[in-house]
PDB file of C-alpha atoms in Angstrom:
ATOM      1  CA  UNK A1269       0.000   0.000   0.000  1.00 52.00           C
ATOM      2  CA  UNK A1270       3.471   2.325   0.851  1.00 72.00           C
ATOM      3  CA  UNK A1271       4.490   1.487  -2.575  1.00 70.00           C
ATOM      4  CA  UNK A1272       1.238   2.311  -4.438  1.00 68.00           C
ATOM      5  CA  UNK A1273       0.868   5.529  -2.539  1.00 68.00           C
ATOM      6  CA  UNK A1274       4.508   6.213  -3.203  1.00 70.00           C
ATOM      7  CA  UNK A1275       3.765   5.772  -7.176  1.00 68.00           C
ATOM      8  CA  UNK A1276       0.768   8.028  -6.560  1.00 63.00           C
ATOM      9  CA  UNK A1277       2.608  10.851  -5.318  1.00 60.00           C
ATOM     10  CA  UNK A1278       5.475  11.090  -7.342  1.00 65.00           C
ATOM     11  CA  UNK A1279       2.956  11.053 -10.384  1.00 63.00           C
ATOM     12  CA  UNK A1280       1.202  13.479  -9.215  1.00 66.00           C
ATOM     13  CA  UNK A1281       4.314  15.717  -8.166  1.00 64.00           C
ATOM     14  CA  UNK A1282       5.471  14.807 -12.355  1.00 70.00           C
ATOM     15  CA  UNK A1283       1.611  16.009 -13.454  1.00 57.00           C
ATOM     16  CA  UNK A1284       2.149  19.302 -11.302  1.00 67.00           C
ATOM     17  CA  UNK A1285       5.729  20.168 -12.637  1.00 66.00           C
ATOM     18  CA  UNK A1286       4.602  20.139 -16.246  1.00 72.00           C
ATOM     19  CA  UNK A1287       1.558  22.394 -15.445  1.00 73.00           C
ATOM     20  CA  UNK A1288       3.726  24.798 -13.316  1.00 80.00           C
ATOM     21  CA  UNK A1289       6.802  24.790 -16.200  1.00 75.00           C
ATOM     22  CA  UNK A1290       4.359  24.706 -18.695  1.00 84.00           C
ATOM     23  CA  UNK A1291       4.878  27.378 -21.695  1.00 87.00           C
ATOM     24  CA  UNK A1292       0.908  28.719 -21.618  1.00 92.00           C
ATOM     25  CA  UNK A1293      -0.700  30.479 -18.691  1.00 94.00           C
ATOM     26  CA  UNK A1294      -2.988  27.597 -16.856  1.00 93.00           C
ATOM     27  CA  UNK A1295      -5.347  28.146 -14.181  1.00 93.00           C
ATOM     28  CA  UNK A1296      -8.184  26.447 -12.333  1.00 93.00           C
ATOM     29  CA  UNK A1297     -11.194  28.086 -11.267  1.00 94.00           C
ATOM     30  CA  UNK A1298     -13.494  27.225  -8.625  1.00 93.00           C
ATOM     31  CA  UNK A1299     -16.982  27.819 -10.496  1.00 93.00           C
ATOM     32  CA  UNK A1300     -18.931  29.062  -7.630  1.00 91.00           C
ATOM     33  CA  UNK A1301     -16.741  31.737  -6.537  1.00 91.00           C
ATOM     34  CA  UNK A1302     -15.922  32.710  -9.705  1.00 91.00           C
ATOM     35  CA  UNK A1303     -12.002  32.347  -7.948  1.00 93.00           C
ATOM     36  CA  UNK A1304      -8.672  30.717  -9.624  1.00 95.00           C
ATOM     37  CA  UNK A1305      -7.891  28.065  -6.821  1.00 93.00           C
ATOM     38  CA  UNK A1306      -4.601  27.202  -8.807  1.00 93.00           C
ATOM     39  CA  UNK A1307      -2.091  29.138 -11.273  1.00 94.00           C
ATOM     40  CA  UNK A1308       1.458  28.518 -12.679  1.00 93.00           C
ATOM     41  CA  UNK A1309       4.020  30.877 -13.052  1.00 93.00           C
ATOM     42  CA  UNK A1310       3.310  31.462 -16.734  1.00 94.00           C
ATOM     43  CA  UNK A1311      -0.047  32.729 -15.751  1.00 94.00           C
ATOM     44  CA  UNK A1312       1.879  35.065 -13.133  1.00 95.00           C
ATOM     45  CA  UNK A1313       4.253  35.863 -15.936  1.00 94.00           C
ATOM     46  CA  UNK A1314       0.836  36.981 -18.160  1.00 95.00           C
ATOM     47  CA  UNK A1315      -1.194  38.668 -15.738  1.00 95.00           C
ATOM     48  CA  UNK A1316       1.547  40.624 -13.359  1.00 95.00           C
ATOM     49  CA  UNK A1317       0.025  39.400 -10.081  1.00 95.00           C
ATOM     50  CA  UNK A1318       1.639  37.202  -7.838  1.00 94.00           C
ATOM     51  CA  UNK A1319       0.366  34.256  -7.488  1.00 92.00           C
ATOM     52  CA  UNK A1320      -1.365  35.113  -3.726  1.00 94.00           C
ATOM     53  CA  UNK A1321      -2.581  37.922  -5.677  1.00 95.00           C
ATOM     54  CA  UNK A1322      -3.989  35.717  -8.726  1.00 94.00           C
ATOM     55  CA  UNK A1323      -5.679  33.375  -5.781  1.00 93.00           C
ATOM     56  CA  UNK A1324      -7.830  36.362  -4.595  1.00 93.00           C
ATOM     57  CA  UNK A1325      -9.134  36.829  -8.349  1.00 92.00           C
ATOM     58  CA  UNK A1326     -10.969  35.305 -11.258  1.00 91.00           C
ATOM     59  CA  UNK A1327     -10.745  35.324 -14.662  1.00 92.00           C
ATOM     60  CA  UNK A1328     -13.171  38.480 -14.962  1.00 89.00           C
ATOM     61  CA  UNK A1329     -10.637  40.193 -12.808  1.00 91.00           C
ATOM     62  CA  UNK A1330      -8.492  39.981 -15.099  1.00 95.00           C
ATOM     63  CA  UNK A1331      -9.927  41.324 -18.046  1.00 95.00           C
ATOM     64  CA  UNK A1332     -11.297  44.769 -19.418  1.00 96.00           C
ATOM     65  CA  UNK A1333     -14.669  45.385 -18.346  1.00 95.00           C
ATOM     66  CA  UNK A1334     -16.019  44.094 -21.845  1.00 95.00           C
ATOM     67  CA  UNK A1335     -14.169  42.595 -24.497  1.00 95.00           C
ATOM     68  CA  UNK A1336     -14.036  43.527 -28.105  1.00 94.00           C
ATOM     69  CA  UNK A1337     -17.421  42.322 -29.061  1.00 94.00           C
ATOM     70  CA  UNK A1338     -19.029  44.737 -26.311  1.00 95.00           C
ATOM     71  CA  UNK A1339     -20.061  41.782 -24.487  1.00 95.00           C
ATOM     72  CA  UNK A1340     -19.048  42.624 -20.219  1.00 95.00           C
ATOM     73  CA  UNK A1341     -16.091  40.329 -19.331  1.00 95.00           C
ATOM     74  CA  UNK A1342     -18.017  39.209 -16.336  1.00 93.00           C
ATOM     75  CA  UNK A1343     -21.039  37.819 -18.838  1.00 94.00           C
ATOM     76  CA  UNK A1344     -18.850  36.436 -21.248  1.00 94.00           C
ATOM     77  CA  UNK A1345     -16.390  34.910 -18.672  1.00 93.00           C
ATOM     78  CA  UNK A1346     -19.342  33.077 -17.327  1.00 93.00           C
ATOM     79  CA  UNK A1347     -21.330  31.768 -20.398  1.00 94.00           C
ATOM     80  CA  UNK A1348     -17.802  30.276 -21.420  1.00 94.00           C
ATOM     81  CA  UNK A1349     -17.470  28.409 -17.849  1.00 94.00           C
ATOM     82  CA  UNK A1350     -21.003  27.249 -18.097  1.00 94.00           C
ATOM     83  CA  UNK A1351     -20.436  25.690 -21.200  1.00 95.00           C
ATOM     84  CA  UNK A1352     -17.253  23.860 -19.723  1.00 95.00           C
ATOM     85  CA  UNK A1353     -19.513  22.472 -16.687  1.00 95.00           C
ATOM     86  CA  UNK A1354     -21.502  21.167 -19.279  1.00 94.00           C
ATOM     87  CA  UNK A1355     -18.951  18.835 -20.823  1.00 93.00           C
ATOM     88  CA  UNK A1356     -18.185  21.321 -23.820  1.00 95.00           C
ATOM     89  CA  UNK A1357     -14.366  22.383 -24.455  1.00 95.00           C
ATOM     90  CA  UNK A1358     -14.604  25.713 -25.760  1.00 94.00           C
ATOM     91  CA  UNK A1359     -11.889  27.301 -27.836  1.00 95.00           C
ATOM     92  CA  UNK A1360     -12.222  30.769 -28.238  1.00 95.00           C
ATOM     93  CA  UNK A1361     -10.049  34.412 -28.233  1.00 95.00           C
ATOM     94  CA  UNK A1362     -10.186  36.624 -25.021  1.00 96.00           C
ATOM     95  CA  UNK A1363      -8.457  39.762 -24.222  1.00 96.00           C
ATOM     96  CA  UNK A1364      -7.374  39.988 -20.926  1.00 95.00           C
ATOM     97  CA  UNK A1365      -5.680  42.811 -18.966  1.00 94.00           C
ATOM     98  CA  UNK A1366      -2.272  42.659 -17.410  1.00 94.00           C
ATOM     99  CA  UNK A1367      -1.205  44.302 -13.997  1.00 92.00           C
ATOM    100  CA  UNK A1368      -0.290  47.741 -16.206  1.00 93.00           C
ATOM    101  CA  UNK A1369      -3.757  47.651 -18.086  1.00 93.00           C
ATOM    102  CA  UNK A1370      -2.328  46.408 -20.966  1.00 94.00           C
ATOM    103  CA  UNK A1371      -4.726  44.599 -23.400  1.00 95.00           C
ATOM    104  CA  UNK A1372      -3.556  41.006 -24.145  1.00 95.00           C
ATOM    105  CA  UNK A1373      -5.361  39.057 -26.867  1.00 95.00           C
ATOM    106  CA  UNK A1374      -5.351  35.173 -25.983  1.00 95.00           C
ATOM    107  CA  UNK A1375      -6.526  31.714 -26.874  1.00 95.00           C
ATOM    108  CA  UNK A1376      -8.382  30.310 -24.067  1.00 95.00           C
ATOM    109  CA  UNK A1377      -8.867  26.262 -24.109  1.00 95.00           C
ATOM    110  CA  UNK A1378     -11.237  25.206 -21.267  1.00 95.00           C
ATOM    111  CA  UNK A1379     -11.870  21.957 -19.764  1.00 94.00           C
ATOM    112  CA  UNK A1380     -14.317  20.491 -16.588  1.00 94.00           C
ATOM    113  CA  UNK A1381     -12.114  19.309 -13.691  1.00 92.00           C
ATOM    114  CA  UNK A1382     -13.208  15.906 -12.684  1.00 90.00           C
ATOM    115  CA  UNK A1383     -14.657  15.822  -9.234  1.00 87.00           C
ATOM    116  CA  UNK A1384     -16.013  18.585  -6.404  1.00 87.00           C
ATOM    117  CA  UNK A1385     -16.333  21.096  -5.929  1.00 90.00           C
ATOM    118  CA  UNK A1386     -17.120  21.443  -9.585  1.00 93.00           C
ATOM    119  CA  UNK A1387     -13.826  23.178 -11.032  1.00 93.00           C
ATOM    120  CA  UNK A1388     -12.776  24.362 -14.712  1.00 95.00           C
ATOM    121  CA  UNK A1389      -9.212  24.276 -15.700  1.00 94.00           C
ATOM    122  CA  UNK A1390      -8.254  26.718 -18.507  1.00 94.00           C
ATOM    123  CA  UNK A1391      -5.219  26.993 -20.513  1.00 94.00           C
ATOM    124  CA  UNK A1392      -4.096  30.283 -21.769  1.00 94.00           C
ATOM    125  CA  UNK A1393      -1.974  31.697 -25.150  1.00 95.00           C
ATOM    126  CA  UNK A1394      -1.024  34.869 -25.697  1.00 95.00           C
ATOM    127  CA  UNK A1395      -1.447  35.811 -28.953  1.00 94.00           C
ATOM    128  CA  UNK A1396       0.486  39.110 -28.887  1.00 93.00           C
ATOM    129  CA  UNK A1397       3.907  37.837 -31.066  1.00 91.00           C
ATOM    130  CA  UNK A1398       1.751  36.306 -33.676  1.00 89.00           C
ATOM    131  CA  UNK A1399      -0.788  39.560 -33.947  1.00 90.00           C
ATOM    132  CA  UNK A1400       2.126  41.400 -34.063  1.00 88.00           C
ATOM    133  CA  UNK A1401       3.571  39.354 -36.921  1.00 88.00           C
ATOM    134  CA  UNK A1402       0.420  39.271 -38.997  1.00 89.00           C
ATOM    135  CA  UNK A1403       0.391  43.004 -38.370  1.00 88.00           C
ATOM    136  CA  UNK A1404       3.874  43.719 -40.020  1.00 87.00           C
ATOM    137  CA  UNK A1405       2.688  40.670 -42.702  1.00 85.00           C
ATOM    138  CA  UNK A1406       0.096  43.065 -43.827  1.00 87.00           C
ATOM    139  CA  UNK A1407       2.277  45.776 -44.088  1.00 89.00           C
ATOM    140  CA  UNK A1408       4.391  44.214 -46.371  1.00 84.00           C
ATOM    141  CA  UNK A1409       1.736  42.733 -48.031  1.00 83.00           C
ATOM    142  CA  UNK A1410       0.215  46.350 -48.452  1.00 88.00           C
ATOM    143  CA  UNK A1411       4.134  47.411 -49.751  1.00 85.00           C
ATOM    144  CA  UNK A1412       4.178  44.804 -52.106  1.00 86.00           C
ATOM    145  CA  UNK A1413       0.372  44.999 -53.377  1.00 89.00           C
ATOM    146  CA  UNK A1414       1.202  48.658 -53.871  1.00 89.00           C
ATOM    147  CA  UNK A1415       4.712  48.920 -55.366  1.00 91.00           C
ATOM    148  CA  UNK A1416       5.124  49.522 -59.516  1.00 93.00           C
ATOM    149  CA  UNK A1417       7.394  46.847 -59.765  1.00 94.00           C
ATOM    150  CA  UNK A1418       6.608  43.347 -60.058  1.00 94.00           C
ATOM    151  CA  UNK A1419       7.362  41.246 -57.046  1.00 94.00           C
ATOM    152  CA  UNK A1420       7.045  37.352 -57.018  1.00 93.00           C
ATOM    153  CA  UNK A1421       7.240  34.837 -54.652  1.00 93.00           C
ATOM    154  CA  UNK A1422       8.261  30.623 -55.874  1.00 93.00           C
ATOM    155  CA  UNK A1423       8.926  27.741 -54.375  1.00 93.00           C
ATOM    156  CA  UNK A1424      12.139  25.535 -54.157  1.00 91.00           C
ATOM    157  CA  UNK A1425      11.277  23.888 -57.844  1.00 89.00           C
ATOM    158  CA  UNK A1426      10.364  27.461 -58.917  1.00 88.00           C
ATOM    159  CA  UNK A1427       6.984  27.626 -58.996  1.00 92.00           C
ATOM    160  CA  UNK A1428       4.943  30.379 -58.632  1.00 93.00           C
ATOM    161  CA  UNK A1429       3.079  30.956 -55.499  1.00 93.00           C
ATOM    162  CA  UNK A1430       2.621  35.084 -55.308  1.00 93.00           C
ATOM    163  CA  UNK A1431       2.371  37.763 -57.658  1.00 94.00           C
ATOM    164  CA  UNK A1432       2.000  41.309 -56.777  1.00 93.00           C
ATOM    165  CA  UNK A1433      -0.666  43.436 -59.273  1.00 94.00           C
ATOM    166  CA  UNK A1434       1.623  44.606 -60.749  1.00 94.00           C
ATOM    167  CA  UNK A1435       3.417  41.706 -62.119  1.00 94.00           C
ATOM    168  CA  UNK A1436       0.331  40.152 -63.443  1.00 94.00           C
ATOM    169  CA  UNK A1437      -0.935  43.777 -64.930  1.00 93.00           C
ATOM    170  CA  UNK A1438       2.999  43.782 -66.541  1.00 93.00           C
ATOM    171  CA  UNK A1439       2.598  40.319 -67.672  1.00 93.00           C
ATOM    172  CA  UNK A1440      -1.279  40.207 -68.843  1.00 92.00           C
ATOM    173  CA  UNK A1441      -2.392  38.264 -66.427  1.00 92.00           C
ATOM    174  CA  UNK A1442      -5.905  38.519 -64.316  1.00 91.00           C
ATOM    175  CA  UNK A1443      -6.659  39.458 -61.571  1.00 88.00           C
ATOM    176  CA  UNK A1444      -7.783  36.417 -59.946  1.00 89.00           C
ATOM    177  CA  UNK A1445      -5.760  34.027 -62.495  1.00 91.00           C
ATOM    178  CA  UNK A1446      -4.173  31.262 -60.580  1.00 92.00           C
ATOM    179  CA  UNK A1447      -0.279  31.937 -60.487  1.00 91.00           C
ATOM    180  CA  UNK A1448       0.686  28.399 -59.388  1.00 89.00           C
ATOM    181  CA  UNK A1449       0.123  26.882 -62.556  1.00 87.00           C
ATOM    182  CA  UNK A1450       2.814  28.873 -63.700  1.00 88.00           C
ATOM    183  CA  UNK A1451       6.745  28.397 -62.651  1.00 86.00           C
ATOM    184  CA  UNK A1452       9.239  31.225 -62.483  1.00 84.00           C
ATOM    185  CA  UNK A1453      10.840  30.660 -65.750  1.00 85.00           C
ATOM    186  CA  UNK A1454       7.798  30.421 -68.024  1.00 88.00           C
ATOM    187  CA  UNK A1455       7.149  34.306 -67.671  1.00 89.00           C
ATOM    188  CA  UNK A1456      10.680  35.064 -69.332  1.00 88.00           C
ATOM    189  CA  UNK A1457      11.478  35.518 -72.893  1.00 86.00           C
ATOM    190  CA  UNK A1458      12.386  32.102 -75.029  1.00 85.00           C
ATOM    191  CA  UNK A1459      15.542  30.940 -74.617  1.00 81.00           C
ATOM    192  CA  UNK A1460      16.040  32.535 -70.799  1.00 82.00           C
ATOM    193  CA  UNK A1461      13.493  30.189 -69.626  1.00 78.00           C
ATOM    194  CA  UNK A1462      16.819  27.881 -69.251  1.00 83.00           C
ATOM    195  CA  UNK A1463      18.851  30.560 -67.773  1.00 86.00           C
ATOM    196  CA  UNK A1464      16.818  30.802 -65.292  1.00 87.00           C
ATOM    197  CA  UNK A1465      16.767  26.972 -64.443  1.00 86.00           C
ATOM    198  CA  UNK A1466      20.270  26.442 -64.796  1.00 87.00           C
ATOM    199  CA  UNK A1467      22.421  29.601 -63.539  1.00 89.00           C
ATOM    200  CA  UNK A1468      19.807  32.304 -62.005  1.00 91.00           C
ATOM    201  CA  UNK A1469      18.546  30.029 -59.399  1.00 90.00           C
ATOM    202  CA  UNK A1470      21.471  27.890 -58.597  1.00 91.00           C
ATOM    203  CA  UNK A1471      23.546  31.166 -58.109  1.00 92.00           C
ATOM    204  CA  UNK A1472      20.757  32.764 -55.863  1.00 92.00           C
ATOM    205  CA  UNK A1473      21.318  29.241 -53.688  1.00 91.00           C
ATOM    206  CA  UNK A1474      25.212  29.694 -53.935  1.00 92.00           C
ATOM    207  CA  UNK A1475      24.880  33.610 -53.146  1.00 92.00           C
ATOM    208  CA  UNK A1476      22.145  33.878 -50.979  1.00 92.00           C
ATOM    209  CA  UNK A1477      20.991  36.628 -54.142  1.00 94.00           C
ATOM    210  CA  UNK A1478      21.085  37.543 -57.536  1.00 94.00           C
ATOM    211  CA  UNK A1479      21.075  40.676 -60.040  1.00 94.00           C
ATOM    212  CA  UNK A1480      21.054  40.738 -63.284  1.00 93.00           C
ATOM    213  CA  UNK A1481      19.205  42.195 -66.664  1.00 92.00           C
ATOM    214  CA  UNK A1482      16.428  39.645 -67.932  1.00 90.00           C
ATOM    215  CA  UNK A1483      13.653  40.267 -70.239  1.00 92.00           C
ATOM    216  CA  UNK A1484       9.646  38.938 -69.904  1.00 92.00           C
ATOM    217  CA  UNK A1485       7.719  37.177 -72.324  1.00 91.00           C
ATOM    218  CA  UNK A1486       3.912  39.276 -71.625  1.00 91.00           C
ATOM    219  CA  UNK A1487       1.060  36.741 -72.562  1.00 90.00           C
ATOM    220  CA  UNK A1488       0.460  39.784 -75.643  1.00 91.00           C
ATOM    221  CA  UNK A1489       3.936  38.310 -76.438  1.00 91.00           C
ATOM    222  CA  UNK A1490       5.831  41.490 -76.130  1.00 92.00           C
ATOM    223  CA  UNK A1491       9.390  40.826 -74.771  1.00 91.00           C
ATOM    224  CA  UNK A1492       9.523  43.397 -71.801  1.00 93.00           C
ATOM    225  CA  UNK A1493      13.753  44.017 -70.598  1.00 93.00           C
ATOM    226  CA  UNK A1494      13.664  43.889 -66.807  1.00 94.00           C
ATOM    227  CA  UNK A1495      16.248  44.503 -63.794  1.00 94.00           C
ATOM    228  CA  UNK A1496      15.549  41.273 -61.661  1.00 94.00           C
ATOM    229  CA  UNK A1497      16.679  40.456 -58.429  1.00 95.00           C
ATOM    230  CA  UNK A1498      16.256  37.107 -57.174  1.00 94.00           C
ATOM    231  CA  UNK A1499      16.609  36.055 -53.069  1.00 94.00           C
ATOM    232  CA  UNK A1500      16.941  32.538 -51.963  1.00 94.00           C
ATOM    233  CA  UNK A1501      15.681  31.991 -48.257  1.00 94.00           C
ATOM    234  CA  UNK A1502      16.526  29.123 -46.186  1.00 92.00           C
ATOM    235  CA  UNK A1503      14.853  27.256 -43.749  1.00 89.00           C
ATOM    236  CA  UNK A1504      16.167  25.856 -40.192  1.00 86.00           C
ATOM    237  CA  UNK A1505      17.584  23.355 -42.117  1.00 88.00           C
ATOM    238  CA  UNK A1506      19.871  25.268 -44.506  1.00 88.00           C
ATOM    239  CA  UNK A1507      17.327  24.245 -47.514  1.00 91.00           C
ATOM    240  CA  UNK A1508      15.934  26.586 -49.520  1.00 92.00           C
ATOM    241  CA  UNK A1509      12.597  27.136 -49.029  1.00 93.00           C
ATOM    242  CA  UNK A1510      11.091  29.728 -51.751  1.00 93.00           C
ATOM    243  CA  UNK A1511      12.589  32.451 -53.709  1.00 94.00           C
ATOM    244  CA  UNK A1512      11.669  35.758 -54.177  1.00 93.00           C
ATOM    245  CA  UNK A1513      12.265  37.845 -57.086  1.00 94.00           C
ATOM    246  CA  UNK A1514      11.486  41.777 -57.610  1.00 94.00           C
ATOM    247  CA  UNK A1515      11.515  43.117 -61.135  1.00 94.00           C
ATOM    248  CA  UNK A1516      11.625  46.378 -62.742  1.00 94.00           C
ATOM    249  CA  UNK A1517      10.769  47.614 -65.801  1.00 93.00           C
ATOM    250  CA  UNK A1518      13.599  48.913 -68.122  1.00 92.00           C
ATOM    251  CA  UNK A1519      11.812  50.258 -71.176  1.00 90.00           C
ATOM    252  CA  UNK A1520      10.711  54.010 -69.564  1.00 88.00           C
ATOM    253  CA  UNK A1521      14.889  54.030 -68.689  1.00 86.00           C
ATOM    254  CA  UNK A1522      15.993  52.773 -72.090  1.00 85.00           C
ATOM    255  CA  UNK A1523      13.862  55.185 -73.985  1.00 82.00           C
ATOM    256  CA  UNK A1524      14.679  57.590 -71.938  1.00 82.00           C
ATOM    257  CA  UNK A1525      18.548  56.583 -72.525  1.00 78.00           C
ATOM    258  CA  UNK A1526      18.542  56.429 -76.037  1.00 77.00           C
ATOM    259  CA  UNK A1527      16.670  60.041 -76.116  1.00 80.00           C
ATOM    260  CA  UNK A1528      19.599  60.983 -74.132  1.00 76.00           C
ATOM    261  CA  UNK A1529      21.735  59.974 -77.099  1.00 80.00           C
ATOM    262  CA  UNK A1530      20.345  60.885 -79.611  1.00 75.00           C
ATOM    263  CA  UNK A1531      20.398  64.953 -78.284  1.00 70.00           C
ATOM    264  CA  UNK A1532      23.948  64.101 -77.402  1.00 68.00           C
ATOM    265  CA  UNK A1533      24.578  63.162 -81.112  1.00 70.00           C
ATOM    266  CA  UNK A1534      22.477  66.054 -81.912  1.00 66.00           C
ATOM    267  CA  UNK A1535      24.114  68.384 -79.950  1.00 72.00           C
ATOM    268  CA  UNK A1536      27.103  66.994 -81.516  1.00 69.00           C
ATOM    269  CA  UNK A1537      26.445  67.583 -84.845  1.00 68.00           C
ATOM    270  CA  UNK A1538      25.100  70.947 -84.376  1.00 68.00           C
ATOM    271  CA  UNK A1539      28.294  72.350 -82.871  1.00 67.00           C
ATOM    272  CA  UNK A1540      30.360  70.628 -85.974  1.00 64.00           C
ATOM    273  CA  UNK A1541      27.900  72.251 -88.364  1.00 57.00           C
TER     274      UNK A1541
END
């Protein structure tokens, strides 16, 4: 019986250090008080409170006084525990509120707690890194949706899997035409299709990047002379996992180049005259 009780404990004492060293906030509350009866130190971390302080709260506590939906915290807080007496395991975002009033959107996962007094555990995400990096995604996208040049995105074979409006408007494509059933080389002039196979983006892997002069085949089949830049980026693994290539138009600079010449020659043979 020593033994089994011994096994019991130090299972228990394993269960406890992977909730209290676990990455996301966790908590239990007790459902009638509305009260967390337990807390790791990554819901500490989260909140600001220590956890004495977190044990004289709730989760309404620590939240804004309505979340984004106008819904008050309190109401919300409790429809979701409801539905987690009830057997459910809701999934839903929350913002919460730190120590410093700072807004924190989360990923809330709760779950019933076997037993009495009838408890829900909840485990917490915070969602600020990844809001943040879909915010700066978008503003890049925005760039890139925006800029005159054409900017293109393949993968590792060279297919396509992005291009900007203004590459397709430059090549003659639609709007919503599919891109991937096109790969890199098939939008450049005949016989540069290989060059791009074959020393474009095996230098770009040996480099890291590539410049160079080019010229596009447009689906009118005009044969448009480009600046091109081409970036291989690598995964964890040192592979390459897509390139990226930004294009722009030469034919504005080239007519405006040879007009430069051709006053130069002008000038030229005025002051011989």
């Amino acid at each position: 019986m020593d033994e089994t009780q011994r096994e019991l404990d130090a299972c228990r004492a394993r269960y406890e250090a992977m909730v209290e060293h676990a990455p996301e906030a966790i908590g239990t509350v007790d459902v009638q008080s509305g009260r967390f009866t337990e807390v790791n130190r990554a819901a500490c971390a989260l909140f600001g409170h220590s956890r004495e302080e977190l044990l004289e709260r709730g989760p309404a506590s620590v939240s804004p006084e309505r979340q984004p939906d106008g819904v008050p915290s309190v109401e919300a807080a409790e429809r979701e525990l409801q539905r987690a007496v009830r057997g459910e395991r809701p999934m839903f975002e929350w913002t919460h509120l730190d120590r410093d009033g700072e807004l924190i959107p989360c990923r809330v996962h709760l779950a019933r707690v076997p037993g009495a007094p009838v408890r829900v555990r909840g485990s917490v995400w915070d969602l600020r890194e990844l809001r943040y990096a879909e915010a700066e995604r978008n503003r890049l996208l925005a760039v890139h949706e925006a800029t005159p040049d054409l900017i293109g995105v393949a993968d590792a074979r060279g297919r396509t899997l992005y291009l900007n409006p203004a590459g397709r408007a430059l090549l003659g494509l639609g709007e919503e035409e599919d891109v991937r059933a096109y790969d890199m080389a098939s939008f450049h002039s005949p016989g540069e299709d290989e060059q791009v196979t074959e020393r474009i983006l095996p230098a770009a892997v040996r480099e890291g990047v590539w410049r160079g002069e080019g010229s596009l085949r447009t689906r009118s089949g005009e044969d448009v002379p480009v600046h091109q830049t081409v970036i291989a980026h690598y995964g964890a693994n040192g592979e390459v996992e897509h390139f990226s290539t930004i294009m722009r138009d030469r034919r504005a600079a080239i007519a405006a180049e040879e007009l430069e010449r051709q006053d130069f020659h002008a000038q030229k043979l005025e002051s011989l005259g």
